[in-house]
Coordinates of C-alpha atoms and ligand atoms in Angstrom, one line a residue:
M26 CA -14.8 33.0 -23.3
L27 CA -16.1 29.6 -21.6
K28 CA -14.0 26.9 -20.7
V29 CA -14.2 23.4 -19.7
L30 CA -12.7 22.9 -16.0
P31 CA -9.8 20.8 -16.4
P32 CA -10.5 17.0 -14.9
E33 CA -8.5 17.5 -11.8
I34 CA -10.0 20.8 -10.7
A35 CA -13.4 19.5 -11.3
N36 CA -12.8 16.9 -9.1
L37 CA -11.5 18.8 -6.6
I38 CA -14.6 21.2 -6.4
A39 CA -16.9 17.6 -6.3
A40 CA -14.7 16.7 -3.5
G41 CA -15.3 19.4 -1.5
E42 CA -19.3 18.6 -1.6
V43 CA -18.4 15.6 -0.2
V44 CA -15.3 16.0 1.9
G45 CA -15.8 19.0 4.2
R46 CA -14.1 17.7 7.1
P47 CA -12.5 14.7 8.6
A48 CA -15.7 13.7 10.4
S49 CA -17.4 13.4 6.5
V50 CA -14.4 10.6 5.9
V51 CA -15.3 8.8 8.7
K52 CA -18.8 8.9 7.8
E53 CA -18.3 8.0 4.2
L54 CA -16.0 5.2 5.3
M55 CA -17.6 3.6 8.2
E56 CA -21.0 3.9 6.0
N57 CA -19.5 1.9 3.0
S58 CA -18.2 -0.9 5.6
V59 CA -21.8 -1.0 6.9
D60 CA -23.5 -1.2 3.0
A61 CA -20.6 -4.5 2.6
G62 CA -22.3 -6.0 5.5
A63 CA -19.3 -6.4 8.2
T64 CA -19.7 -7.0 11.6
A65 CA -17.1 -5.2 13.2
V66 CA -15.4 -2.0 12.0
T67 CA -12.5 0.2 14.0
V68 CA -11.6 3.0 12.9
S69 CA -8.2 4.7 13.9
I70 CA -7.5 8.4 14.0
S71 CA -4.2 10.3 14.3
D72 CA -4.4 14.1 15.1
S73 CA -8.4 14.7 14.7
G74 CA -8.3 12.7 11.4
R75 CA -5.8 15.5 10.0
T76 CA -3.1 13.1 9.4
L77 CA -4.7 9.8 9.4
I78 CA -8.1 8.2 9.2
K79 CA -8.2 4.6 9.1
V80 CA -11.2 2.3 8.8
S81 CA -11.1 -1.4 8.8
D82 CA -14.1 -3.6 8.2
N83 CA -14.9 -7.4 7.8
G84 CA -17.6 -6.9 5.5
C85 CA -17.3 -8.4 1.8
G86 CA -14.1 -7.1 1.0
M87 CA -13.7 -6.3 -3.5
S88 CA -12.2 -7.5 -6.4
R89 CA -9.0 -6.3 -7.9
D90 CA -10.8 -4.7 -10.4
D91 CA -13.7 -3.4 -8.5
A92 CA -10.7 -2.4 -6.1
V93 CA -9.1 -0.1 -8.8
L94 CA -12.5 1.0 -10.4
C95 CA -14.3 2.3 -6.7
F96 CA -12.1 5.3 -7.1
E97 CA -13.6 6.1 -10.6
R98 CA -16.7 8.7 -10.3
H99 CA -20.1 7.8 -10.5
A100 CA -18.9 4.0 -9.4
T101 CA -21.2 2.3 -7.1
S102 CA -22.4 -1.3 -7.0
K103 CA -25.6 -0.5 -5.2
I104 CA -27.5 1.2 -7.7
S105 CA -28.3 0.6 -11.3
G106 CA -31.3 1.9 -13.0
A107 CA -33.5 5.1 -11.9
S108 CA -36.4 2.9 -10.3
D109 CA -33.7 2.1 -7.7
L110 CA -33.3 5.7 -6.6
E111 CA -36.8 5.1 -4.7
R112 CA -36.2 2.2 -3.0
I113 CA -32.8 2.4 -1.7
M114 CA -32.0 1.4 1.4
T115 CA -28.0 1.3 1.8
Y116 CA -26.4 3.8 2.8
G117 CA -24.5 5.4 -0.2
F118 CA -25.5 5.0 -3.9
R119 CA -24.0 7.9 -5.5
G120 CA -20.3 6.5 -6.0
E121 CA -19.1 10.1 -5.2
A122 CA -17.2 9.4 -2.1
L123 CA -14.3 7.6 -2.8
A124 CA -13.2 9.6 -5.8
S125 CA -13.9 12.4 -3.4
I126 CA -11.5 11.2 -0.9
A127 CA -8.9 10.5 -3.0
A128 CA -9.0 13.7 -4.8
V129 CA -8.0 15.4 -1.2
S130 CA -6.0 12.8 0.3
A131 CA -3.6 9.9 -0.1
V132 CA -5.6 7.4 -0.3
T133 CA -4.4 3.4 0.2
L134 CA -6.5 0.6 0.3
R135 CA -6.5 -2.8 1.2
T136 CA -9.2 -5.5 0.8
R137 CA -10.1 -9.2 -0.1
R138 CA -13.2 -11.0 -0.9
K139 CA -14.3 -13.5 1.2
D140 CA -13.9 -16.4 -1.3
G141 CA -11.5 -13.8 -3.3
D142 CA -7.9 -14.7 -4.1
V143 CA -5.0 -13.1 -2.9
G144 CA -6.2 -9.6 -1.7
T145 CA -5.2 -6.4 -3.7
K146 CA -3.4 -2.7 -2.6
V147 CA -4.6 0.4 -4.1
E148 CA -2.9 3.4 -3.8
A149 CA -4.7 6.5 -4.8
E150 CA -4.3 10.2 -5.2
Q151 CA -5.7 13.5 -7.0
S152 CA -4.5 12.0 -10.0
G153 CA -6.0 8.4 -9.8
V154 CA -4.7 5.5 -9.0
I155 CA -1.4 5.2 -8.9
S156 CA -0.5 1.7 -7.8
V157 CA -1.7 -1.5 -7.9
E158 CA -0.4 -5.1 -6.4
G159 CA -1.2 -8.2 -5.2
D160 CA -1.4 -7.9 -1.0
P161 CA -2.3 -11.1 1.2
I162 CA -4.7 -9.0 4.0
A163 CA -7.3 -11.3 6.2
E164 CA -10.9 -10.7 4.5
G165 CA -12.5 -7.8 4.8
T166 CA -11.4 -3.7 3.4
V167 CA -8.6 -1.4 5.4
F168 CA -8.7 2.1 3.6
E169 CA -6.1 4.6 4.7
V170 CA -6.5 8.6 4.5
R171 CA -3.7 10.6 4.9
N172 CA -2.9 14.2 5.1
L173 CA -6.6 15.1 4.1
F174 CA -6.2 18.2 2.0
Y175 CA -2.6 18.4 1.7
N176 CA -3.8 19.7 -1.7
V177 CA -6.3 22.3 -0.9
P178 CA -5.3 24.6 1.6
A179 CA -8.1 26.8 1.8
R180 CA -10.2 23.7 3.3
R181 CA -7.2 23.2 5.3
K182 CA -7.3 26.8 7.2
F183 CA -11.0 25.9 7.4
L184 CA -10.9 23.5 9.6
K185 CA -11.9 23.8 13.6
S186 CA -9.8 22.8 16.5
D187 CA -8.8 19.7 16.8
A188 CA -11.2 19.1 20.2
V189 CA -14.8 20.0 17.4
E190 CA -12.6 18.0 14.6
M191 CA -12.9 15.1 16.7
R192 CA -16.3 15.8 18.0
N193 CA -17.8 15.6 14.9
I194 CA -15.7 12.4 14.0
V195 CA -17.2 11.2 17.4
Q196 CA -20.3 12.4 16.5
E197 CA -20.5 10.5 13.1
F198 CA -18.5 7.4 14.8
L199 CA -21.9 7.5 17.3
R200 CA -24.5 7.8 14.9
V201 CA -23.3 4.3 13.5
A202 CA -23.5 2.9 16.4
L203 CA -26.9 3.9 17.4
T204 CA -28.1 2.4 14.4
R205 CA -26.2 -0.8 14.5
P206 CA -26.5 -2.6 17.9
E207 CA -25.4 -5.9 16.8
M208 CA -21.9 -4.8 15.3
A209 CA -18.7 -4.7 16.8
L210 CA -17.5 -1.0 16.4
R211 CA -14.2 0.5 17.7
L212 CA -12.8 3.9 17.4
I213 CA -9.3 4.7 18.6
S214 CA -7.6 8.2 18.9
G215 CA -3.7 9.2 18.7
G216 CA -3.8 4.9 19.8
K217 CA -5.6 4.7 22.4
D218 CA -9.9 3.5 22.8
V219 CA -12.3 6.2 22.6
Y220 CA -15.2 3.7 22.2
N221 CA -14.7 -0.2 22.0
L222 CA -18.3 -1.4 21.4
R223 CA -19.3 -4.9 21.8
P224 CA -22.1 -6.5 19.6
V225 CA -25.4 -6.5 21.5
Q226 CA -28.6 -7.2 21.1
N227 CA -30.6 -3.7 21.0
I228 CA -30.5 0.0 20.8
K229 CA -30.8 0.4 25.0
Q230 CA -28.1 -1.5 25.8
R231 CA -26.1 0.4 22.4
I232 CA -27.2 3.6 24.6
R233 CA -25.7 2.0 27.9
D234 CA -22.5 0.8 26.8
I235 CA -22.0 4.2 25.2
Y236 CA -23.4 6.7 27.7
G237 CA -23.6 4.5 30.5
M238 CA -25.5 3.0 33.1
N239 CA -27.2 6.5 34.3
V240 CA -27.9 7.9 31.0
A241 CA -29.7 4.5 30.3
R242 CA -31.4 4.0 33.3
E243 CA -33.1 7.2 33.3
L244 CA -34.3 6.6 29.3
V245 CA -38.1 5.5 28.6
E246 CA -39.7 3.8 25.7
V247 CA -41.5 5.7 23.0
N248 CA -43.8 3.3 20.4
V249 CA -45.8 4.7 18.2
N250 CA -47.5 2.6 14.8
T251 CA -49.3 4.5 12.8
T252 CA -50.4 4.2 9.1
I253 CA -47.8 7.1 8.2
V254 CA -44.8 6.9 10.2
N255 CA -43.7 3.7 13.4
V256 CA -41.5 5.7 16.1
S257 CA -39.3 3.8 18.3
G258 CA -37.0 4.4 20.8
F259 CA -36.3 6.1 24.0
I260 CA -36.6 9.5 25.3
G261 CA -35.0 10.8 28.6
S262 CA -36.1 11.4 32.0
P263 CA -36.8 15.7 32.6
E264 CA -34.7 15.3 35.0
G265 CA -31.7 14.3 33.0
A266 CA -32.1 17.3 30.4
R267 CA -28.5 19.1 30.1
K268 CA -28.2 22.7 28.6
R269 CA -26.0 20.8 25.8
S270 CA -26.9 19.3 22.8
G271 CA -25.0 15.3 22.3
T272 CA -27.6 13.2 23.4
Q273 CA -30.1 14.2 20.7
F274 CA -30.5 11.5 17.4
F275 CA -33.3 11.3 15.1
F276 CA -32.9 8.2 12.7
V277 CA -35.4 7.7 9.7
N278 CA -34.6 4.7 8.4
G279 CA -31.5 3.5 9.9
R280 CA -30.0 6.8 8.7
Y281 CA -29.4 10.1 11.3
F282 CA -30.8 13.3 10.4
R283 CA -31.0 16.2 12.1
S284 CA -34.8 18.5 11.9
P285 CA -35.1 21.2 14.3
M286 CA -38.5 20.9 13.4
L287 CA -38.9 17.8 15.0
N288 CA -36.5 18.5 17.4
K289 CA -39.0 20.9 18.7
A290 CA -42.3 18.0 18.3
V291 CA -40.3 16.2 21.0
C292 CA -39.2 19.2 23.1
K293 CA -42.8 20.4 23.1
P294 CA -44.0 17.9 26.3
Y295 CA -40.9 18.8 28.4
E296 CA -41.7 22.3 28.0
K297 CA -42.6 22.3 31.9
L298 CA -40.8 19.7 33.0
I299 CA -37.3 21.4 32.3
S300 CA -35.5 24.9 32.4
D301 CA -35.2 27.0 29.9
G302 CA -32.6 26.1 27.7
S303 CA -32.2 22.5 28.9
L304 CA -32.6 19.9 26.3
P305 CA -33.8 15.9 26.7
A306 CA -31.6 13.1 25.6
Y307 CA -33.3 11.3 22.7
F308 CA -32.9 8.5 20.6
L309 CA -35.7 8.6 18.2
Y310 CA -36.3 5.9 15.2
L311 CA -38.5 6.8 12.7
T312 CA -39.8 4.3 9.8
I313 CA -41.7 5.4 6.6
N314 CA -42.3 4.1 3.5
P315 CA -38.8 5.2 1.3
E316 CA -41.2 7.1 -1.0
E317 CA -42.0 9.3 1.5
V318 CA -38.9 10.9 2.6
D319 CA -36.2 12.4 0.8
V320 CA -33.0 11.7 2.1
N321 CA -30.7 12.7 -0.4
I322 CA -31.0 16.7 -0.8
H323 CA -27.4 17.0 -0.2
P324 CA -25.2 14.4 -0.1
T325 CA -23.1 15.9 3.4
K326 CA -26.2 17.4 4.6
T327 CA -28.1 15.7 7.3
E328 CA -31.7 17.3 6.7
V329 CA -33.9 15.1 5.2
K330 CA -37.0 15.9 3.4
F331 CA -40.4 14.7 4.5
G332 CA -43.9 14.0 2.4
D333 CA -45.6 15.3 5.3
E334 CA -43.6 16.8 8.1
G335 CA -46.5 18.5 9.7
V336 CA -48.4 14.9 10.7
I337 CA -45.0 13.2 11.8
F338 CA -44.5 16.3 14.2
E339 CA -47.5 15.6 15.6
I340 CA -47.2 12.1 15.6
L341 CA -44.1 12.8 17.4
M342 CA -44.9 14.9 20.1
A343 CA -47.9 12.7 20.7
G344 CA -46.1 10.1 21.0
V345 CA -43.5 11.8 23.6
R346 CA -46.3 12.9 25.8
E347 CA -47.6 9.6 26.2
S348 CA -44.2 8.3 26.9
L349 CA -44.1 11.2 29.5
G350 CA -47.5 10.6 31.1
K351 CA -47.1 7.2 31.7
N352 CA -44.2 7.2 33.2
D353 CA -45.3 10.0 35.7
F354 CA -43.2 12.3 34.3
T355 CA -45.6 15.1 33.6
P356 CA -46.9 17.6 36.4
S357 CA -49.2 16.8 38.5
I358 CA -51.7 20.5 37.5
E359 CA -51.6 21.8 34.5
F360 CA -49.9 24.9 34.9
D361 CA -51.0 27.0 31.8
S362 CA -54.6 26.6 33.1
V363 CA -54.4 28.2 36.7
G364 CA -54.3 31.4 35.7
N365 CA -52.5 34.1 36.3
I366 CA -49.6 32.5 37.7
P367 CA -46.3 34.8 37.2
Q368 CA -44.1 32.4 36.4
I369 CA -44.1 29.0 35.0
P370 CA -42.3 26.5 37.4
V371 CA -39.2 24.9 36.7
F372 CA -38.0 21.9 37.5
H373 CA -34.4 22.4 39.0
K374 CA -32.1 19.2 38.0
N375 CA -29.8 20.0 40.7
D376 CA -32.1 19.6 43.7
T377 CA -32.2 16.4 44.6
T378 CA -34.9 17.1 47.4
S379 CA -37.6 16.9 45.3
R380 CA -36.9 15.1 42.4
S381 CA -40.2 14.0 41.7
P382 CA -43.0 14.4 41.2
Y383 CA -42.6 17.8 39.5
V384 CA -43.8 19.7 42.1
P385 CA -44.0 23.7 41.0
K386 CA -41.7 25.7 42.6
P387 CA -41.0 29.3 42.5
D388 CA -38.7 30.0 39.6
Y389 CA -35.6 31.4 41.2
T390 CA -32.8 29.1 42.4
P391 CA -30.6 29.6 45.0
L392 CA -28.5 31.7 43.5
F393 CA -24.5 31.7 43.7
N394 CA -23.8 35.2 44.4
P395 CA -20.3 36.4 42.3
F396 CA -20.2 39.5 44.7
D397 CA -19.7 37.4 47.9
T398 CA -16.9 35.4 47.3
P399 CA -13.7 36.6 48.5
S400 CA -11.6 36.2 45.3
Y401 CA -12.8 38.9 43.9
P402 CA -10.1 40.5 42.8
E403 CA -9.2 44.4 44.7
S404 CA -8.8 46.1 41.5
V405 CA -11.9 45.2 40.3
R406 CA -13.8 46.0 43.3
G407 CA -12.8 49.6 44.4
S408 CA -11.8 51.2 40.5
F409 CA -15.2 53.3 39.3
H410 CA -13.6 55.4 36.7
P411 CA -17.1 56.1 34.5
E412 CA -15.7 59.2 33.4
E413 CA -13.2 57.0 30.3
K414 CA -15.4 54.5 30.2
F415 CA -18.6 55.0 29.7
L416 CA -20.3 56.6 26.5
F417 CA -23.1 58.3 28.4
E418 CA -21.1 61.2 30.5
E419 CA -23.1 60.2 33.8
A420 CA -21.9 58.3 36.6
P421 CA -24.4 56.3 39.6
A422 CA -24.5 57.9 42.9
E423 CA -21.3 56.4 44.3
D424 CA -23.2 56.1 47.8
G425 CA -25.7 54.3 46.0
R426 CA -28.8 55.0 48.2
D427 CA -31.5 55.0 45.5
I428 CA -30.4 52.2 43.7
L429 CA -33.6 50.2 43.2
V430 CA -33.3 46.2 41.7
A431 CA -36.5 45.3 39.9
H432 CA -37.6 41.8 39.4
G433 CA -33.9 41.0 40.0
K434 CA -33.4 41.4 36.8
Y435 CA -33.1 44.8 36.5
I436 CA -30.8 47.8 38.1
L437 CA -32.6 51.3 37.9
V438 CA -30.3 54.4 39.1
P439 CA -31.2 58.0 38.8
V440 CA -28.7 59.9 37.1
K441 CA -28.6 63.6 36.4
S442 CA -30.4 63.0 32.7
G443 CA -32.7 60.9 34.0
I444 CA -32.7 56.9 35.4
M445 CA -30.2 54.4 34.0
L446 CA -31.1 50.9 33.2
I447 CA -29.0 48.4 33.6
H448 CA -29.7 44.9 32.4
V449 CA -28.4 42.4 35.7
E450 CA -27.4 39.1 33.6
R451 CA -26.0 41.1 30.6
A452 CA -23.7 43.2 33.1
R453 CA -22.7 40.1 34.8
Q454 CA -21.7 38.6 31.2
R455 CA -19.5 41.4 30.8
I456 CA -17.9 41.3 34.0
F457 CA -17.1 37.6 34.1
Y458 CA -16.2 38.0 30.6
E459 CA -13.6 40.4 31.6
R460 CA -11.9 38.7 34.3
Y461 CA -12.3 35.4 32.3
Y462 CA -10.1 36.9 29.4
E463 CA -7.5 38.7 31.5
K464 CA -7.5 35.4 33.3
I465 CA -6.6 33.3 30.0
A466 CA -3.8 35.7 28.9
E467 CA -2.2 36.1 32.0
Q468 CA -2.0 32.2 32.8
Q469 CA -2.8 33.5 35.9
P470 CA -6.5 31.8 37.0
I471 CA -8.2 32.6 39.7
V472 CA -9.5 29.1 40.9
Q473 CA -12.2 28.5 43.7
R474 CA -11.8 25.2 45.6
T475 CA -14.3 22.9 45.4
L476 CA -15.4 21.8 49.2
F477 CA -14.1 18.7 48.4
P478 CA -12.9 16.7 45.4
Q479 CA -16.1 16.3 42.8
T480 CA -15.8 13.3 40.8
V481 CA -18.0 14.0 37.8
K482 CA -19.1 11.3 35.4
L483 CA -18.3 12.0 31.7
S484 CA -19.3 10.4 28.4
A485 CA -15.3 9.2 26.3
E486 CA -16.6 12.1 24.0
D487 CA -16.6 14.6 26.8
C488 CA -13.4 13.3 28.7
L489 CA -11.7 13.9 25.3
A490 CA -12.7 16.9 24.6
L491 CA -11.3 18.0 28.2
T492 CA -7.8 16.2 27.8
E493 CA -7.4 17.6 24.2
R494 CA -7.6 21.1 25.5
S495 CA -6.2 20.8 29.0
E496 CA -3.8 23.4 28.9
T497 CA -6.7 26.2 28.3
V498 CA -9.1 24.2 30.7
A499 CA -6.4 25.2 33.4
Q500 CA -5.9 28.5 32.2
L501 CA -9.4 29.3 32.8
G502 CA -9.4 28.2 36.3
F503 CA -10.3 24.5 36.2
D504 CA -8.5 22.4 38.4
I505 CA -9.7 18.6 36.8
R506 CA -7.3 16.4 37.2
D507 CA -7.4 12.5 36.9
F508 CA -9.0 11.6 33.6
G509 CA -10.1 8.0 32.9
G510 CA -12.5 5.5 33.2
G511 CA -15.5 8.0 32.0
S512 CA -15.0 10.0 35.2
V513 CA -13.1 13.1 36.4
V514 CA -12.0 14.7 39.9
V515 CA -12.4 18.2 40.0
Y516 CA -10.5 20.6 42.5
G517 CA -11.2 23.8 41.2
V518 CA -13.3 26.2 39.3
P519 CA -13.2 29.6 37.9
E520 CA -14.9 32.2 40.4
G521 CA -18.1 32.5 38.9
F522 CA -19.0 29.1 38.9
E523 CA -20.9 27.3 41.8
I524 CA -18.7 25.2 43.8
D525 CA -21.3 22.6 45.6
E526 CA -22.1 19.1 44.4
S527 CA -24.6 20.0 42.3
G528 CA -23.1 22.7 40.7
V529 CA -19.5 21.2 39.2
A530 CA -21.1 19.0 37.3
G531 CA -22.9 22.1 35.3
S532 CA -19.9 23.9 35.2
I533 CA -17.9 20.8 33.3
D534 CA -20.7 20.8 31.5
A535 CA -20.7 24.7 30.2
L536 CA -16.9 23.9 30.0
I537 CA -17.1 21.2 27.7
A538 CA -20.1 23.4 25.5
A539 CA -17.4 26.1 25.4
L540 CA -14.3 24.2 24.1
C541 CA -16.3 22.5 21.6
D542 CA -18.1 25.8 20.4
E543 CA -18.6 24.9 16.7
T544 CA -18.2 28.9 16.2
Q545 CA -15.0 29.6 17.2
I546 CA -12.9 29.6 14.5
D547 CA -10.0 32.2 15.3
D548 CA -10.1 33.9 18.3
Y549 CA -10.2 31.2 20.6
R550 CA -9.6 32.8 23.8
H551 CA -12.7 34.8 23.6
S552 CA -15.1 32.6 22.8
V553 CA -14.0 30.3 25.4
A554 CA -14.3 33.7 27.9
V555 CA -17.9 34.7 26.1
K556 CA -19.3 31.2 26.9
L557 CA -17.9 30.6 30.1
A558 CA -19.1 34.3 31.4
E559 CA -22.8 33.3 30.1
S560 CA -22.7 30.3 31.7
A561 CA -21.6 31.7 35.1
A562 CA -23.8 34.9 34.7
A563 CA -26.8 32.5 33.8
T564 CA -25.6 30.0 37.1
G565 CA -27.9 31.9 39.6
R566 CA -30.6 34.5 39.7
K567 CA -31.1 35.4 43.3
A568 CA -32.7 38.9 44.0
L569 CA -30.1 41.1 44.5
N570 CA -29.9 43.3 47.7
H571 CA -28.4 46.8 47.6
T572 CA -25.1 46.2 48.4
E573 CA -24.6 43.6 46.1
A574 CA -26.6 45.8 43.3
Q575 CA -24.0 48.9 44.0
L576 CA -21.0 46.3 43.9
L577 CA -22.3 45.3 40.4
V578 CA -22.5 48.4 39.0
D579 CA -19.1 49.5 40.7
S580 CA -18.1 46.3 38.7
L581 CA -19.6 47.1 35.6
F582 CA -18.2 50.6 35.0
A583 CA -14.9 49.1 35.9
C584 CA -14.8 47.3 32.6
R585 CA -13.3 47.8 29.5
E586 CA -16.7 48.0 27.7
P587 CA -19.2 48.4 30.4
N588 CA -22.0 49.3 27.3
L589 CA -22.2 46.3 25.5
S590 CA -22.2 42.1 26.8
P591 CA -19.8 40.3 25.5
S592 CA -22.2 38.9 23.1
G593 CA -23.0 42.8 21.7
H594 CA -26.2 43.3 23.2
R595 CA -26.6 46.7 25.5
C596 CA -26.3 46.2 29.3
V597 CA -27.0 49.7 30.0
T598 CA -29.2 52.8 28.7
I599 CA -30.3 55.9 30.2
I600 CA -34.3 57.0 29.5
S601 CA -33.9 60.8 29.5
T602 CA -35.9 63.0 31.6
E603 CA -37.7 63.9 29.1
D604 CA -39.1 60.5 27.6
L605 CA -39.8 60.3 31.4
D606 CA -42.1 63.3 31.3
K607 CA -43.6 62.1 28.1
L608 CA -44.6 58.8 29.8
L609 CA -47.5 60.6 31.7
Ligands
ADP11 P1 -21.3 4.2 -2.8 O1 -21.0 3.6 -1.5 O2 -22.1 5.4 -3.4 O3 -21.3 3.3 -3.8 P2 -18.4 4.8 -2.8 O4 -17.3 5.9 -3.4 O5 -18.5 5.3 -1.6 O6 -19.8 5.1 -3.7 O7 -17.7 3.6 -2.7 C1 -17.7 3.1 -4.3 C2 -18.1 1.3 -4.1 O8 -16.8 1.1 -3.7 C3 -19.2 1.2 -3.5 O9 -20.2 1.2 -4.4 C4 -18.5 -0.8 -3.2 O10 -18.8 -1.7 -3.7 C5 -17.4 -0.4 -3.4 N1 -16.5 -0.2 -1.6 C6 -16.2 1.0 -0.8 N2 -16.1 0.8 0.6 C7 -16.0 -0.4 0.8 C8 -15.7 -1.7 1.4 N3 -15.9 -1.0 2.8 N4 -16.2 -2.6 1.3 C9 -16.7 -3.4 0.0 N5 -16.7 -2.9 -1.0 C10 -16.6 -1.4 -0.9
MG12 MG1 -20.2 5.5 -0.2

């Protein structure tokens, strides 16, 4: 039998589409403030938005009637006919956000119009508006959203760690900040300022205020005008590229969007200038006829659809390439055309001796070697029990005489039934993973002291991620202190990470990435250990000498699960003698 859902349930379902997490509330409320013509907006957060999200603006405010009506689904002041849909330039226009937010939280609205009367206070919740009274408030609007998802336990459970939720909020905040330099924008979390951005003349100044002089200085301008699209904005120098995302922004007609495809267009010209897996910073603003872009695929999705994405791809890529060229960021030789160079030269951002021009260099880093650190635990060094731990019933000869290292990538060991092949990087991942995992449990980190305390500059966002997880940070073996003023002082890092000056910043990067990994849900310890192990294993890739290779093999087989890397790839395989015979 068919049933029409009762309105409260229908509302809850609809709410789920608009409000997925605290950050979506921040987004909707901030966008409403922008649409209301505010010049100053303050966002105040408690408990990563779980208990309170408060957004205050000095915009146009609402009349008493509108203040009540705005909680109705499809109540909007921004659109009246179908023709408006094509040209809409404001952020919201579905009239759904406030109804959806009220369905899953307790909302208090205070508002007063510029020319208006006394001002109004409205309280709304799942059942709708529950009280309306006069309230002498300053001109503008204040929304307070409390106890988000109190009535939807499933959603509440679905929320990630505080650090992740807060990071999402910061991202939403920054997306508005990066399109509205003329607005004063403030983000407060737990009573402390995360950002307090003054109004400025242009985007570049805003970027500087958000990310600091170091990032802003390295930016170069992009400016392309075509009949299809105009692209303006800034891209980072190759040496500023980082392993972790966070400073990549696309906007179209003043609205943030993400596009893996256009990301490729931007990254392509950097290909030979930055190391694998690094991303340049970019802040790119596309202006396009609103009829040529559909921003409204889904209310909470940040994807957009372009009339002709292929053309935009080409234009963007050309624009980025041109800017890089103009600023001498391109390599002096086209390596592609110099046939037979075995390895693509990689620019090492840590190598300060050769900042520019980007001369070709051999593809290796003077790598850290995990196997010569004295802090290597004894228990791992000597123990080798392949019988119980390895599914192939074979053990490499312990003297290691016949071990061969191939291309720094594989270790070959003759065994009874053939040749054992070990994937060096995955083996390292496994070894580090097990150690980190244990350390987190034992609360006994092995810290390598840095040579000198090293100051690392961080964005406010990153500082926040570290402070909010300070306990885990310490458990992992990071000794980081003196948060504040946008920098931290690093006294120690876990074994496996580099301790020299250039290495430390990279380690902190890896740490933040691990802490803020979106995919971690339940098993935080596991996911942090995996991330860190992967970073540590990738930190350096020096050709292993014989002893080091032997040590690596020993350590691998001392692991609980030597066969697989922590993310489930094979570390080891055996090529049987029969298979070898067949080859020849
Ligand atoms: P939409 O933004 O799609 O119109 P919302 O549910 O977000 O829908 O908001 C409904 C209406 O409430 C808006 O159209 C606007 O008229 C009014 N409104 C919401 N927030 C504010 C604000 N901060 N200042 C003034 N008016 C607001
Ligand atoms: Mg809205």
